[in-house]
CSV table of C-alpha atoms and ligand atoms in Angstrom, one decimal:
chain,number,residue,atom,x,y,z
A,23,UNK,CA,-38.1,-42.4,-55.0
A,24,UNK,CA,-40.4,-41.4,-52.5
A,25,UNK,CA,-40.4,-37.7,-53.0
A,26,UNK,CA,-43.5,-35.5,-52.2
A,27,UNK,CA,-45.5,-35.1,-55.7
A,28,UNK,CA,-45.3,-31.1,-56.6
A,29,UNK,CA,-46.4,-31.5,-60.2
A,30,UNK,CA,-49.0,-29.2,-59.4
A,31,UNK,CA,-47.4,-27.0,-57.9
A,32,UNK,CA,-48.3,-23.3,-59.0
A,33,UNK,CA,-44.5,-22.1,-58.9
A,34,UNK,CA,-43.8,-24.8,-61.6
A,35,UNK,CA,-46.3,-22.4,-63.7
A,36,UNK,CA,-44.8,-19.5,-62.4
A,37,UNK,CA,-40.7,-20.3,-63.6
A,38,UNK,CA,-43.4,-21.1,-67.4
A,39,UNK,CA,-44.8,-17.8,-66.9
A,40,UNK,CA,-40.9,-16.4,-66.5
A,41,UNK,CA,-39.5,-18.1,-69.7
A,42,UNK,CA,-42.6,-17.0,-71.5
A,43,UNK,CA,-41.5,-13.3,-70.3
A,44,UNK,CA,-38.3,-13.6,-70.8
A,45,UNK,CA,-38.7,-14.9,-74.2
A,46,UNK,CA,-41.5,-12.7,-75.3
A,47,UNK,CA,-40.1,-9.0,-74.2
A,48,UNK,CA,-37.4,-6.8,-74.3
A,49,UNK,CA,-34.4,-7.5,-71.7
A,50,UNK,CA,-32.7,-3.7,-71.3
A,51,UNK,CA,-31.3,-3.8,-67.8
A,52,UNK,CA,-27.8,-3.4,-68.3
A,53,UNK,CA,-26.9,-5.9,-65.6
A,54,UNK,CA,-28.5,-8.7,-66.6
A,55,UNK,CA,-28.0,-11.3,-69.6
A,56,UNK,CA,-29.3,-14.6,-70.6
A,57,UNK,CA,-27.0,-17.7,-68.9
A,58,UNK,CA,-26.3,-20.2,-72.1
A,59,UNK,CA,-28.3,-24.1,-71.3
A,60,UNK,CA,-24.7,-25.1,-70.2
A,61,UNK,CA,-24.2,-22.8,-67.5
A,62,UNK,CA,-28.0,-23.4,-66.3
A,63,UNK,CA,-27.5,-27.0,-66.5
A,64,UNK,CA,-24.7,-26.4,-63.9
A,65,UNK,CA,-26.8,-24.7,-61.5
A,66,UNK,CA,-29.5,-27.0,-61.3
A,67,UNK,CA,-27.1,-29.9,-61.3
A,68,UNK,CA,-26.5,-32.3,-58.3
A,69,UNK,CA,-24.0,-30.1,-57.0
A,70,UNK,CA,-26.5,-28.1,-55.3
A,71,UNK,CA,-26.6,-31.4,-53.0
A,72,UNK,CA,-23.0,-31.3,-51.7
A,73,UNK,CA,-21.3,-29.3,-48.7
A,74,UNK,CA,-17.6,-28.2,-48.7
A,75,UNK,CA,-17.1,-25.9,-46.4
A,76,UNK,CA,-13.5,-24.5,-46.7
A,77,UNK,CA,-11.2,-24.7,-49.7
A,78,UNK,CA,-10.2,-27.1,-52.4
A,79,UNK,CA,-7.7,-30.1,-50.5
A,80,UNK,CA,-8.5,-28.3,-47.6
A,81,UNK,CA,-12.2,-29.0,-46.6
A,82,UNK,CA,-14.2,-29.4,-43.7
A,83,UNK,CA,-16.1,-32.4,-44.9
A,84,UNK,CA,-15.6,-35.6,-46.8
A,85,UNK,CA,-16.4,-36.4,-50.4
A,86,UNK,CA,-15.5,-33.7,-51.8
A,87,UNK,CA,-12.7,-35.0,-54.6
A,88,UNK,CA,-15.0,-34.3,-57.4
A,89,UNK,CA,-15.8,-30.5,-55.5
A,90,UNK,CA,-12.2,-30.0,-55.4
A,91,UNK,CA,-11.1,-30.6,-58.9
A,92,UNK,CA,-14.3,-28.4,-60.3
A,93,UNK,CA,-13.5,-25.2,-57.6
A,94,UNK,CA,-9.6,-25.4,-58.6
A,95,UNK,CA,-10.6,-25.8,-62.1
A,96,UNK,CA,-12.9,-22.7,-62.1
A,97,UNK,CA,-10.0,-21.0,-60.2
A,98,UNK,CA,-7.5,-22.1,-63.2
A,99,UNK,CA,-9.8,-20.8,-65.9
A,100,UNK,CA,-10.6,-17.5,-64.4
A,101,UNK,CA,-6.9,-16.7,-63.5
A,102,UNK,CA,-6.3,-17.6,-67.4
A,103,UNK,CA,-8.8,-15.6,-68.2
A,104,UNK,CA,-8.1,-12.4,-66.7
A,105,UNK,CA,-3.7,-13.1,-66.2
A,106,UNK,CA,-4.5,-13.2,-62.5
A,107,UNK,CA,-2.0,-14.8,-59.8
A,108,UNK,CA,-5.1,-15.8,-57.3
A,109,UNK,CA,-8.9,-15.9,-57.2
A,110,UNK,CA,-11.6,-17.5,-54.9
A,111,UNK,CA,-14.8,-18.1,-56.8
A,112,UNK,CA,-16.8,-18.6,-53.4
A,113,UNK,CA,-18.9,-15.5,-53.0
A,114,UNK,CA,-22.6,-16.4,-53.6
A,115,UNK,CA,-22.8,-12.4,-54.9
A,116,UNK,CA,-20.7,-9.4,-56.0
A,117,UNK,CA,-21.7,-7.7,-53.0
A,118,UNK,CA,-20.0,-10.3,-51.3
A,119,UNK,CA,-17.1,-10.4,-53.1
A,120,UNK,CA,-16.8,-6.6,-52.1
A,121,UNK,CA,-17.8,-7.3,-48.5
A,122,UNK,CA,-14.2,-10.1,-48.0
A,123,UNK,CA,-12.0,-7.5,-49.8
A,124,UNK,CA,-12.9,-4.9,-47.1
A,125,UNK,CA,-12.8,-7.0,-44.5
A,126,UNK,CA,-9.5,-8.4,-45.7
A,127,UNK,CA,-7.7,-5.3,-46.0
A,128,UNK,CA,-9.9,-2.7,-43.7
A,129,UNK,CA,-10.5,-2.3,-40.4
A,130,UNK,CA,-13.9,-0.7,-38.7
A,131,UNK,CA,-14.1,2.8,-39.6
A,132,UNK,CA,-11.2,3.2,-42.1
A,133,UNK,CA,-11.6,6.2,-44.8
A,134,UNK,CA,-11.9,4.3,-48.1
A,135,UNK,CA,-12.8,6.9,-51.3
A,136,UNK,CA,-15.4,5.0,-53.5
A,137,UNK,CA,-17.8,6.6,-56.7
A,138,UNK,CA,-20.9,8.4,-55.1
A,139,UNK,CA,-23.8,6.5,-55.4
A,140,UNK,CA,-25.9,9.3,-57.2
A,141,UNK,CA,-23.1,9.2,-60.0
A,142,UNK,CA,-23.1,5.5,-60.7
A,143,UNK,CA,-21.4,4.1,-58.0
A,144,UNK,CA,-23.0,1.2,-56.5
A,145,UNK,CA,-24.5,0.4,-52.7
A,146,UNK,CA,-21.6,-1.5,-51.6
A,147,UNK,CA,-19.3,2.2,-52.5
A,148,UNK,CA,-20.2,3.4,-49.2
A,149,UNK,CA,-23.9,4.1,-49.5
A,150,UNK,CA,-25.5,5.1,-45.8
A,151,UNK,CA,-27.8,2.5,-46.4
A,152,UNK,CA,-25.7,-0.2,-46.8
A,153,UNK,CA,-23.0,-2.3,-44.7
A,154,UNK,CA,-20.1,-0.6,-46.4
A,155,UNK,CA,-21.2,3.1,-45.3
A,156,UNK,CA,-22.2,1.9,-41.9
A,157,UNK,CA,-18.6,0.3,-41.4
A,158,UNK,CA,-16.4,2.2,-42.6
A,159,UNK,CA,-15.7,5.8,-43.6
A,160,UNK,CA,-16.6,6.5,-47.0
A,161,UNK,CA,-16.0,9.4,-49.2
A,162,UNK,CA,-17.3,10.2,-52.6
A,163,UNK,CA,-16.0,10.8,-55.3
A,164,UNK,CA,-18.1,11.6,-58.5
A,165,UNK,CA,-18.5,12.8,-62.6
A,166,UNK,CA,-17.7,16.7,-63.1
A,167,UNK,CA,-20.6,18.7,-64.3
A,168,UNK,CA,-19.2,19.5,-67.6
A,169,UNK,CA,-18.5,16.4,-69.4
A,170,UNK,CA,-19.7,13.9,-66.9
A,171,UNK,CA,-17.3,11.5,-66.6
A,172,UNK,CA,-15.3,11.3,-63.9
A,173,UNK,CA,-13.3,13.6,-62.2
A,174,UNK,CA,-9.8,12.4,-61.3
A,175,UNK,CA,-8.7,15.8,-60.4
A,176,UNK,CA,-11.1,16.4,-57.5
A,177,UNK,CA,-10.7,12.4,-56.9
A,178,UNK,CA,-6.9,13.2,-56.6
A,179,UNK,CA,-7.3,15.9,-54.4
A,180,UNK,CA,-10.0,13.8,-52.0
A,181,UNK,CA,-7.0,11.4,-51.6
A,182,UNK,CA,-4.8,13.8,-50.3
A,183,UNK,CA,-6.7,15.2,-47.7
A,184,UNK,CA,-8.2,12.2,-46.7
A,185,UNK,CA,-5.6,9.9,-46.7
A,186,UNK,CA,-7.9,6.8,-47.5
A,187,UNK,CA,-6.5,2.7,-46.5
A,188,UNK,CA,-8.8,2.0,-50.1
A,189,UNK,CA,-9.8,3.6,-53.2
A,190,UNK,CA,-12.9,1.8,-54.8
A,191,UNK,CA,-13.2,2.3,-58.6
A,192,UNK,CA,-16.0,0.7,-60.8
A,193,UNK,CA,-19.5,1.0,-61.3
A,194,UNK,CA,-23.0,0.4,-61.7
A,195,UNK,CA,-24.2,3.1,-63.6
A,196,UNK,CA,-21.2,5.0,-65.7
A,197,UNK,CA,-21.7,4.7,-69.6
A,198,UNK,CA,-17.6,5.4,-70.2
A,199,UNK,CA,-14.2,3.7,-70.0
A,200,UNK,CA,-12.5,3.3,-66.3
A,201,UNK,CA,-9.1,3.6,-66.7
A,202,UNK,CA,-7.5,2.0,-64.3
A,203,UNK,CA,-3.6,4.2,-65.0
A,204,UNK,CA,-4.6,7.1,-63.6
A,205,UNK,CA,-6.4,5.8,-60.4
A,206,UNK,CA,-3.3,3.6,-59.6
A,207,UNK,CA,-1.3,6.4,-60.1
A,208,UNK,CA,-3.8,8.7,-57.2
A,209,UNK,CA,-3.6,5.4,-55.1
A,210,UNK,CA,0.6,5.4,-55.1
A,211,UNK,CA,0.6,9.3,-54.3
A,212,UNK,CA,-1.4,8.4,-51.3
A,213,UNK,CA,-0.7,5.2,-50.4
A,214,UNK,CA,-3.7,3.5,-50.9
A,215,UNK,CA,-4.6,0.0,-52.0
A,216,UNK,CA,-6.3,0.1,-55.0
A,217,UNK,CA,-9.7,-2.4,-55.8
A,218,UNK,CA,-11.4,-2.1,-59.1
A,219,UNK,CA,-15.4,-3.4,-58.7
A,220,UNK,CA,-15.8,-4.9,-62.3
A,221,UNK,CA,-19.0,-6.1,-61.9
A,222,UNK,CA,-21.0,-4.3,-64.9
A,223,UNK,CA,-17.7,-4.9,-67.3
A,224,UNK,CA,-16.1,-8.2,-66.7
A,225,UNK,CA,-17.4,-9.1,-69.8
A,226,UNK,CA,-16.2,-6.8,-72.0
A,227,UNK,CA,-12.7,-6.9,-70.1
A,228,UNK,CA,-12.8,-10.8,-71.3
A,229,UNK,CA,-14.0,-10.4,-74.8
A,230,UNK,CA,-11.1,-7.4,-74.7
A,231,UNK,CA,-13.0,-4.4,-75.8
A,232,UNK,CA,-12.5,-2.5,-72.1
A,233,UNK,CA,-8.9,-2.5,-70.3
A,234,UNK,CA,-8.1,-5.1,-68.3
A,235,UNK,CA,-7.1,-4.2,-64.3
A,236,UNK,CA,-5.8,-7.1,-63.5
A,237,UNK,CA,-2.5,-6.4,-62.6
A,238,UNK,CA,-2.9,-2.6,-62.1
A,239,UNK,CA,-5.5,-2.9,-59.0
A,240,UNK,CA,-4.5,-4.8,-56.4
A,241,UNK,CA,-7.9,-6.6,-56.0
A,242,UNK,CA,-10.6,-7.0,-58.5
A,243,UNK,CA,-13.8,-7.8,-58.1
A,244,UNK,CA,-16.6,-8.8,-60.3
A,245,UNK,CA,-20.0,-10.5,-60.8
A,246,UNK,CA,-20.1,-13.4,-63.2
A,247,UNK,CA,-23.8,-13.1,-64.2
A,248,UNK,CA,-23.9,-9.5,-65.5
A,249,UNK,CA,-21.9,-9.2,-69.1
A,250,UNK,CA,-19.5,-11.9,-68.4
A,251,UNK,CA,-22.8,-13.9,-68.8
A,252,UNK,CA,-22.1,-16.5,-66.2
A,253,UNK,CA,-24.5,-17.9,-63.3
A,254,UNK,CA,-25.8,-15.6,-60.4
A,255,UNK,CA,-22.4,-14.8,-58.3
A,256,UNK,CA,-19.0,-13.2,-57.8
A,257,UNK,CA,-15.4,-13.5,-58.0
A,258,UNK,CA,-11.9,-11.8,-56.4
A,259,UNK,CA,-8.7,-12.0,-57.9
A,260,UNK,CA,-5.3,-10.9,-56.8
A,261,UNK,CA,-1.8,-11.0,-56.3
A,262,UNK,CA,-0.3,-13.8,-53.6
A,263,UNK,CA,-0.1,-11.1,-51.2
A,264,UNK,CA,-3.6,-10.6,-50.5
A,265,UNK,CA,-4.8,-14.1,-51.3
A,266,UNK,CA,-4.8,-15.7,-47.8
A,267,UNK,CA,-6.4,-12.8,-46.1
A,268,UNK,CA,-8.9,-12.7,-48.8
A,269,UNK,CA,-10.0,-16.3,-48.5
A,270,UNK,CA,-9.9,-16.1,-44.5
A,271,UNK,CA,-12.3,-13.2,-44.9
A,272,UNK,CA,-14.9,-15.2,-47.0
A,273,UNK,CA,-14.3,-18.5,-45.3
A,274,UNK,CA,-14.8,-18.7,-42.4
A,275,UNK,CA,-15.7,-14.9,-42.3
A,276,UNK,CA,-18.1,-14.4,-44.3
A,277,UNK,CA,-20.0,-17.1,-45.6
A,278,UNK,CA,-20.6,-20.7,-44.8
A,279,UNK,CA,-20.8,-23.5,-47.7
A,280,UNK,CA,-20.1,-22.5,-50.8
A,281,UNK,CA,-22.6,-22.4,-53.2
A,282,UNK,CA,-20.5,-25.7,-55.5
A,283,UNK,CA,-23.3,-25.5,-58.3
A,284,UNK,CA,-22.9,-22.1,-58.9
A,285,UNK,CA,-19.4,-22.6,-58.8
A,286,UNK,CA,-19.3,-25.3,-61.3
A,287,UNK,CA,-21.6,-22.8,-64.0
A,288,UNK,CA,-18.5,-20.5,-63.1
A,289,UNK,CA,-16.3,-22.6,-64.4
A,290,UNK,CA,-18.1,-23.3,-67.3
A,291,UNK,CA,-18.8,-19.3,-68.2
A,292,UNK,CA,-14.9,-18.8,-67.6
A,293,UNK,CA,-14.9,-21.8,-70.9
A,294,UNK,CA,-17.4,-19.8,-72.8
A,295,UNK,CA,-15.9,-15.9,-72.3
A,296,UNK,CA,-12.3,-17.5,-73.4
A,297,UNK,CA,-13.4,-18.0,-76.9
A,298,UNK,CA,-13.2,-15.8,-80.0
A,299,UNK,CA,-16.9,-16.1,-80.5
A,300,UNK,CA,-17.2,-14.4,-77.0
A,301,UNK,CA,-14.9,-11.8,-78.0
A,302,UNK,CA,-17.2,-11.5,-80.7
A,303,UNK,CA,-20.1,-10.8,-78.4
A,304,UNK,CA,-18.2,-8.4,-76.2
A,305,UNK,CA,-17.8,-6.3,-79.5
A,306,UNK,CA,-21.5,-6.7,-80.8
A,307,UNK,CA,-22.9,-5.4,-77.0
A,308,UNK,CA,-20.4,-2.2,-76.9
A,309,UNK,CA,-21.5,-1.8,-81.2
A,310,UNK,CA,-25.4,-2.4,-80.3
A,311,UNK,CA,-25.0,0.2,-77.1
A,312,UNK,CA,-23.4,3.2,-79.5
A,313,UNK,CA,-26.1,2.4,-82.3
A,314,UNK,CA,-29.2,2.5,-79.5
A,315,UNK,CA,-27.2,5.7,-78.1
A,316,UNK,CA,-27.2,7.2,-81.5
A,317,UNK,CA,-30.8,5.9,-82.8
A,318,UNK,CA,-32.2,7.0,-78.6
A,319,UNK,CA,-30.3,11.0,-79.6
A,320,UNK,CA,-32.2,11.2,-82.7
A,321,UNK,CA,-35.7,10.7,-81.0
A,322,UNK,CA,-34.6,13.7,-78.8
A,323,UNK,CA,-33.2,12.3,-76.1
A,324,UNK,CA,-30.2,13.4,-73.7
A,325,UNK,CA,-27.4,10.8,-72.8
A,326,UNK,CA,-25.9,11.2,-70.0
A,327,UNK,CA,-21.9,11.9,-71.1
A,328,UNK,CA,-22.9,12.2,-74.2
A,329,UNK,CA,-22.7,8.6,-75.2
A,330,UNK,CA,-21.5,5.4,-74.4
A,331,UNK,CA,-18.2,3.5,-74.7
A,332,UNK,CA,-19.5,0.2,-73.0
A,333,UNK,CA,-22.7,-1.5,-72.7
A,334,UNK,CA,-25.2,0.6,-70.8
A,335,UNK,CA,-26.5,4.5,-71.7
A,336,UNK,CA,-27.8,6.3,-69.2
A,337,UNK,CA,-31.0,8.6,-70.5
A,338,UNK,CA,-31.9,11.9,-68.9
A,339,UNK,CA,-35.8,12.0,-69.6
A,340,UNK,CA,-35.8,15.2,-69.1
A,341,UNK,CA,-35.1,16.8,-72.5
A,342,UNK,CA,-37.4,14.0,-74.0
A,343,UNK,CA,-40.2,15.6,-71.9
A,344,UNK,CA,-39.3,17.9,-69.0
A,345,UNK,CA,-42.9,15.9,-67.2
A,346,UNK,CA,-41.4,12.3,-67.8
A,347,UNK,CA,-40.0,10.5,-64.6
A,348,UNK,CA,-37.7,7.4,-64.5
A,349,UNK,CA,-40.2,5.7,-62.4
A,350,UNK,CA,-43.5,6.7,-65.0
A,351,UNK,CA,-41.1,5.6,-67.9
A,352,UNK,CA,-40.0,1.9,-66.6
A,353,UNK,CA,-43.9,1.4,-65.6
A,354,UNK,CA,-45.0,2.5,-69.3
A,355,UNK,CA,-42.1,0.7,-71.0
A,356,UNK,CA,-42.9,-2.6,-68.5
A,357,UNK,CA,-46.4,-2.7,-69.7
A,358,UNK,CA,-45.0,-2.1,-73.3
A,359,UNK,CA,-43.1,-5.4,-72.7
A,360,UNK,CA,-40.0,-3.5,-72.7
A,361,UNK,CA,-37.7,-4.0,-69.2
A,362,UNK,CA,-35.5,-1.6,-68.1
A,363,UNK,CA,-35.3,0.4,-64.9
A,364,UNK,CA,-35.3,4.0,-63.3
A,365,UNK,CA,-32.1,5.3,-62.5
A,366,UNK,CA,-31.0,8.7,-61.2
A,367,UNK,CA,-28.6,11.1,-63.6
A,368,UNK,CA,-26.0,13.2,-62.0
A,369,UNK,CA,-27.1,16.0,-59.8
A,370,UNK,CA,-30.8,14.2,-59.8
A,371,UNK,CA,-33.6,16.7,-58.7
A,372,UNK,CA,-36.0,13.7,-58.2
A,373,UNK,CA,-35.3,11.3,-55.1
A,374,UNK,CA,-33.8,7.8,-56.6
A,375,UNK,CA,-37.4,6.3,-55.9
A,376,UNK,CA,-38.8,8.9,-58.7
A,377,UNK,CA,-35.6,9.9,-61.2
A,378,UNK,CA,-35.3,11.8,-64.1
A,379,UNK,CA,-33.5,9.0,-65.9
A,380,UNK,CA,-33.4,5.5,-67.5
A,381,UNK,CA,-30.7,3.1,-67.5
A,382,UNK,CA,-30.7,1.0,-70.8
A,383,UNK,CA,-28.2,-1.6,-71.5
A,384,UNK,CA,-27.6,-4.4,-74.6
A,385,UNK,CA,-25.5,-7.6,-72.8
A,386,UNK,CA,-29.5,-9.9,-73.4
A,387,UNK,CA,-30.6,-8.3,-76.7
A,388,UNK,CA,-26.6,-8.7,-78.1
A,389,UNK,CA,-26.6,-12.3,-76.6
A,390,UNK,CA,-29.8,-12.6,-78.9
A,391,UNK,CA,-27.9,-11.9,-81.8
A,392,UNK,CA,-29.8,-8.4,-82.4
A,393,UNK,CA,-27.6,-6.0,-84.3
A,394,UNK,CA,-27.9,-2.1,-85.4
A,395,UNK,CA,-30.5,-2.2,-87.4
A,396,UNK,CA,-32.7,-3.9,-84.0
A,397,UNK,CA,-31.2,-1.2,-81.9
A,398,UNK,CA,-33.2,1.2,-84.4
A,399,UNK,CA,-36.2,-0.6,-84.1
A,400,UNK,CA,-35.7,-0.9,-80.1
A,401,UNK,CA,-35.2,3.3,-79.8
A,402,UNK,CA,-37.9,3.7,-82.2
A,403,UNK,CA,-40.2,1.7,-79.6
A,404,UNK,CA,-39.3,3.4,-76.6
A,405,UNK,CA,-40.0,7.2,-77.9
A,406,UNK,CA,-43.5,6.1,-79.3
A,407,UNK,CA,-44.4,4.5,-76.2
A,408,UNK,CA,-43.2,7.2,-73.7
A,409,UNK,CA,-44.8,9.8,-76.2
A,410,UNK,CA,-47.9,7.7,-76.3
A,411,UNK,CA,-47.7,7.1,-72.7
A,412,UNK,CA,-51.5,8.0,-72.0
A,413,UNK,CA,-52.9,6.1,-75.2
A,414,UNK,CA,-53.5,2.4,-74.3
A,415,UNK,CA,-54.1,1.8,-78.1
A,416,UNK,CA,-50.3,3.4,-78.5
A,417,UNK,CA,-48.8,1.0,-75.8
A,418,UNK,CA,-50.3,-2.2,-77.3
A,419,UNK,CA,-49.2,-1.8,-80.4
A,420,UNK,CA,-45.7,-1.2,-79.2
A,421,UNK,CA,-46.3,-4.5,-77.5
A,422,UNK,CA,-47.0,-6.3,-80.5
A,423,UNK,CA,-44.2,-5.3,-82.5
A,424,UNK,CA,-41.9,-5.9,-79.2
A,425,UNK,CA,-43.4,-9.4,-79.6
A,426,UNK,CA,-42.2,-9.8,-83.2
A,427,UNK,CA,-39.1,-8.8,-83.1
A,428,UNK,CA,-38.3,-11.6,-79.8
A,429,UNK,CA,-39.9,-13.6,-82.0
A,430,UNK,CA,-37.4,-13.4,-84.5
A,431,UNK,CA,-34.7,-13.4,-81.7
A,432,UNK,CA,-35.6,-15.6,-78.9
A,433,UNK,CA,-33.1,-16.7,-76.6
A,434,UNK,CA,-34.8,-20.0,-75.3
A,435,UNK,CA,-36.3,-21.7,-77.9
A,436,UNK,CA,-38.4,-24.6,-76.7
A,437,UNK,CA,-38.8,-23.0,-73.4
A,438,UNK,CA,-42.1,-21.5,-71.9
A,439,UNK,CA,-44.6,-23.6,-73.9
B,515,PLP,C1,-24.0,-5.5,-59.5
B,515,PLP,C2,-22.9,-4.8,-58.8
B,515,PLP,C3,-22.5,-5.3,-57.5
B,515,PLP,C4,-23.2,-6.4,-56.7
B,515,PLP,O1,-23.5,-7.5,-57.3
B,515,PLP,P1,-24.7,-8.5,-56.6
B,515,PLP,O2,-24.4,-9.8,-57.3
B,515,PLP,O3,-26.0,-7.9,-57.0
B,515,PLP,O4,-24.4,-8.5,-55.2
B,515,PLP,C5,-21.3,-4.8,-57.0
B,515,PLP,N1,-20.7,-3.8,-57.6
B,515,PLP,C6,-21.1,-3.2,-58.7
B,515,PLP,C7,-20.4,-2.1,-59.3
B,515,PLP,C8,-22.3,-3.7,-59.4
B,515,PLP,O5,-22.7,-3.2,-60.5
């Protein structure tokens, strides 16, 4: 075929240069994994060639049979998955997914009560920076200054002044269980609908180490790329009675074409998180974060909460080393080989460019096989390089041993060579 020769084309090199990275250092942001070849055989499949705007039987262009019976397959599997009556597997991301539930159920300038940014809420909660702030009337709710989880009594009493249409649970940043009883039960005293953002967790709902919302929330919403280690996307689910107004909201609200690769990897992750090996995982990622949360404590760290009960601990640098920011400690641990990134902790001091924090999390090293004993080693290299932070001779040698120890785990053999 007659296609234009890119053989030499540098950004060939560069996706090498990425497996070689990804393969030869640490992988410690919480919302990220590594997609098995199945699911990345999906997404760079031949699907990427075909447009179906619209829905399964319903489309706006021919030749889609073979489209149809993938999207209402991915649809069957993730509805099995999760005991859900409805779910469009359309949106190209989880902010996405979050943007067709509010404009499903909302209109302009509602008062919807979503996590505070600052306390691990995400952008899409109502941040002044983002759509969902700018539309609508957010207020925040956040962690209490004692124990730092959050606070359902000032959440409860938020909702009864404000009356909101929406109450937004989940999170992007909030090492603890979300139970979703007690924010159904502020939701009925109020009258509010109630979505659950399960975009960090999915995962660990699937593998059935976190409780499952399905069925107490309205709508729920997730990202299929973060634990549930899927392809780059999102997902709703929901009853029948929000189902049409959801779809209509994505298509033809929101989005054109679906993205029908992505869609088919979908279907395959929905495969992979039903099995008992995947259970498996889901424990292993929540084990690894309590052992790194434990191993992180003894090097004098602070976690934020005290702890973890899911995959991702949040570290306040600042009883480490009163000096240290988030931003310094991602750029030392980056040139260590060891990816993570700056996060604010509650009540931040430091503007969320700078931070006092870290955000660590174990879906890619778990997915790796690592187990307690790696979390040791992993805490162990962290501390010596923040301490040694000014010592180049401290920070290489860090690297090296970050090198072995992918070596002896690395996720894509034959890959970057
Ligand atoms: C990651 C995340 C999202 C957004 O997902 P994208 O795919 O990055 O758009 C939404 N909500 C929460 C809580 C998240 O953590």
């Amino acid at each position: 075929m007659p296609w234009p020769s890119v053989a030499d084309d540098p950004v060939l090199e560069m996706i090498v240069s990425e497996e070689v990275r990804q393969n030869t250092t640490l992988q410690l942001i919480a919302s990220e994994n590594f997609a098995s070849p199945a699911v990345m055989a999906a997404t760079g499949s031949v699907l990427t060639n075909k447009y179906s705007e619209g829905y399964p039987h319903r489309r706006y262009y021919g030749g889609n049979m073979v489209i149809d019976e993938i999207e209402d397959e991915a649809r069957r599997r993730v509805c099995a998955l999760f005991g859900a009556d409805h779910a469009n597997v359309q949106p190209h991301a989880g902010a996405i997914a979050n943007m067709a539930v509010y404009q499903a159920v909302l209109e302009p300038g509602d008062t919807v009560l979503g996590m505070s940014l600052d306390h691990g809420g995400h952008l899409t909660h109502g941040s002044p920076v983002n759509f969902s702030g700018q539309q609508y009337r957010f207020v925040s709710y956040g962690v209490t200054a004692s124990d730092e989880r959050i606070d359902f009594e000032d959440m409860a009493a938020k909702a009864h002044a404000e009356k909101p249409k929406l109450i937004v649970a989940g999170a992007t940043a909030y090492p603890r269980i979300i139970d979703p009883n007690p924010l159904r039960e502020i939701a009925d005293e109020v009258g509010a609908l109630l979505m659950f953002d399960a975009a960090h967790i999915a995962g660990l709902i699937a593998g059935g180490v976190h409780p499952n919302p399905v069925g107490i929330a309205d709508i729920v919403t997730f990202t299929t790329h973060k634990t549930l280690r899927g392809p780059r996307g999102g997902c709703v689910l929901s009853s029948e009675q929000y189902a049409a107004a959801i779809d209509k909201a994505m298509f033809p609200g929101i989005q054109g074409g679906p993205l029908e690769h992505a869609i088919g990897a979908k279907a395959i992750a929905f495969a992979e998180a039903s099995t008992p090996e995947f259970s498996d995982y889901a424990a292993l990622i929540v084990s690894n974060a309590a052992a790194l949360a434990k191993a992180l404590a003894g090097h004098g760290f602070r976690l934020v909460s005290g702890g973890t009960d899911n995959h991702l601990l949040l570290i306040d640098l600042r009883a480490f080393d009163p000096d240290l920011t988030g931003k310094q400690a991602q750029t030392v641990l980056d040139t260590a080989g060891i990816s993570l990134n700056k996060n604010t902790v509650p009540d931040d001091p430091r503007s969320p460019f700078v931070t006092s924090g870290i955000r660590v999390g174990t879906p890619s090293v778990s997915t790796q096989g690592m187990g307690p004993d790696e979390m040791g080693e992993i805490a162990e290299l962290i501390a010596r390089a923040l301490r040694g932070r000014d010592d180049a001779g401290v920070v290489d040698s860090v690297r090296a041993d970050v090198g072995g120890l992918c070596s002896r785990f690395c996720p894509y053999p034959g890959l970057g060579v």
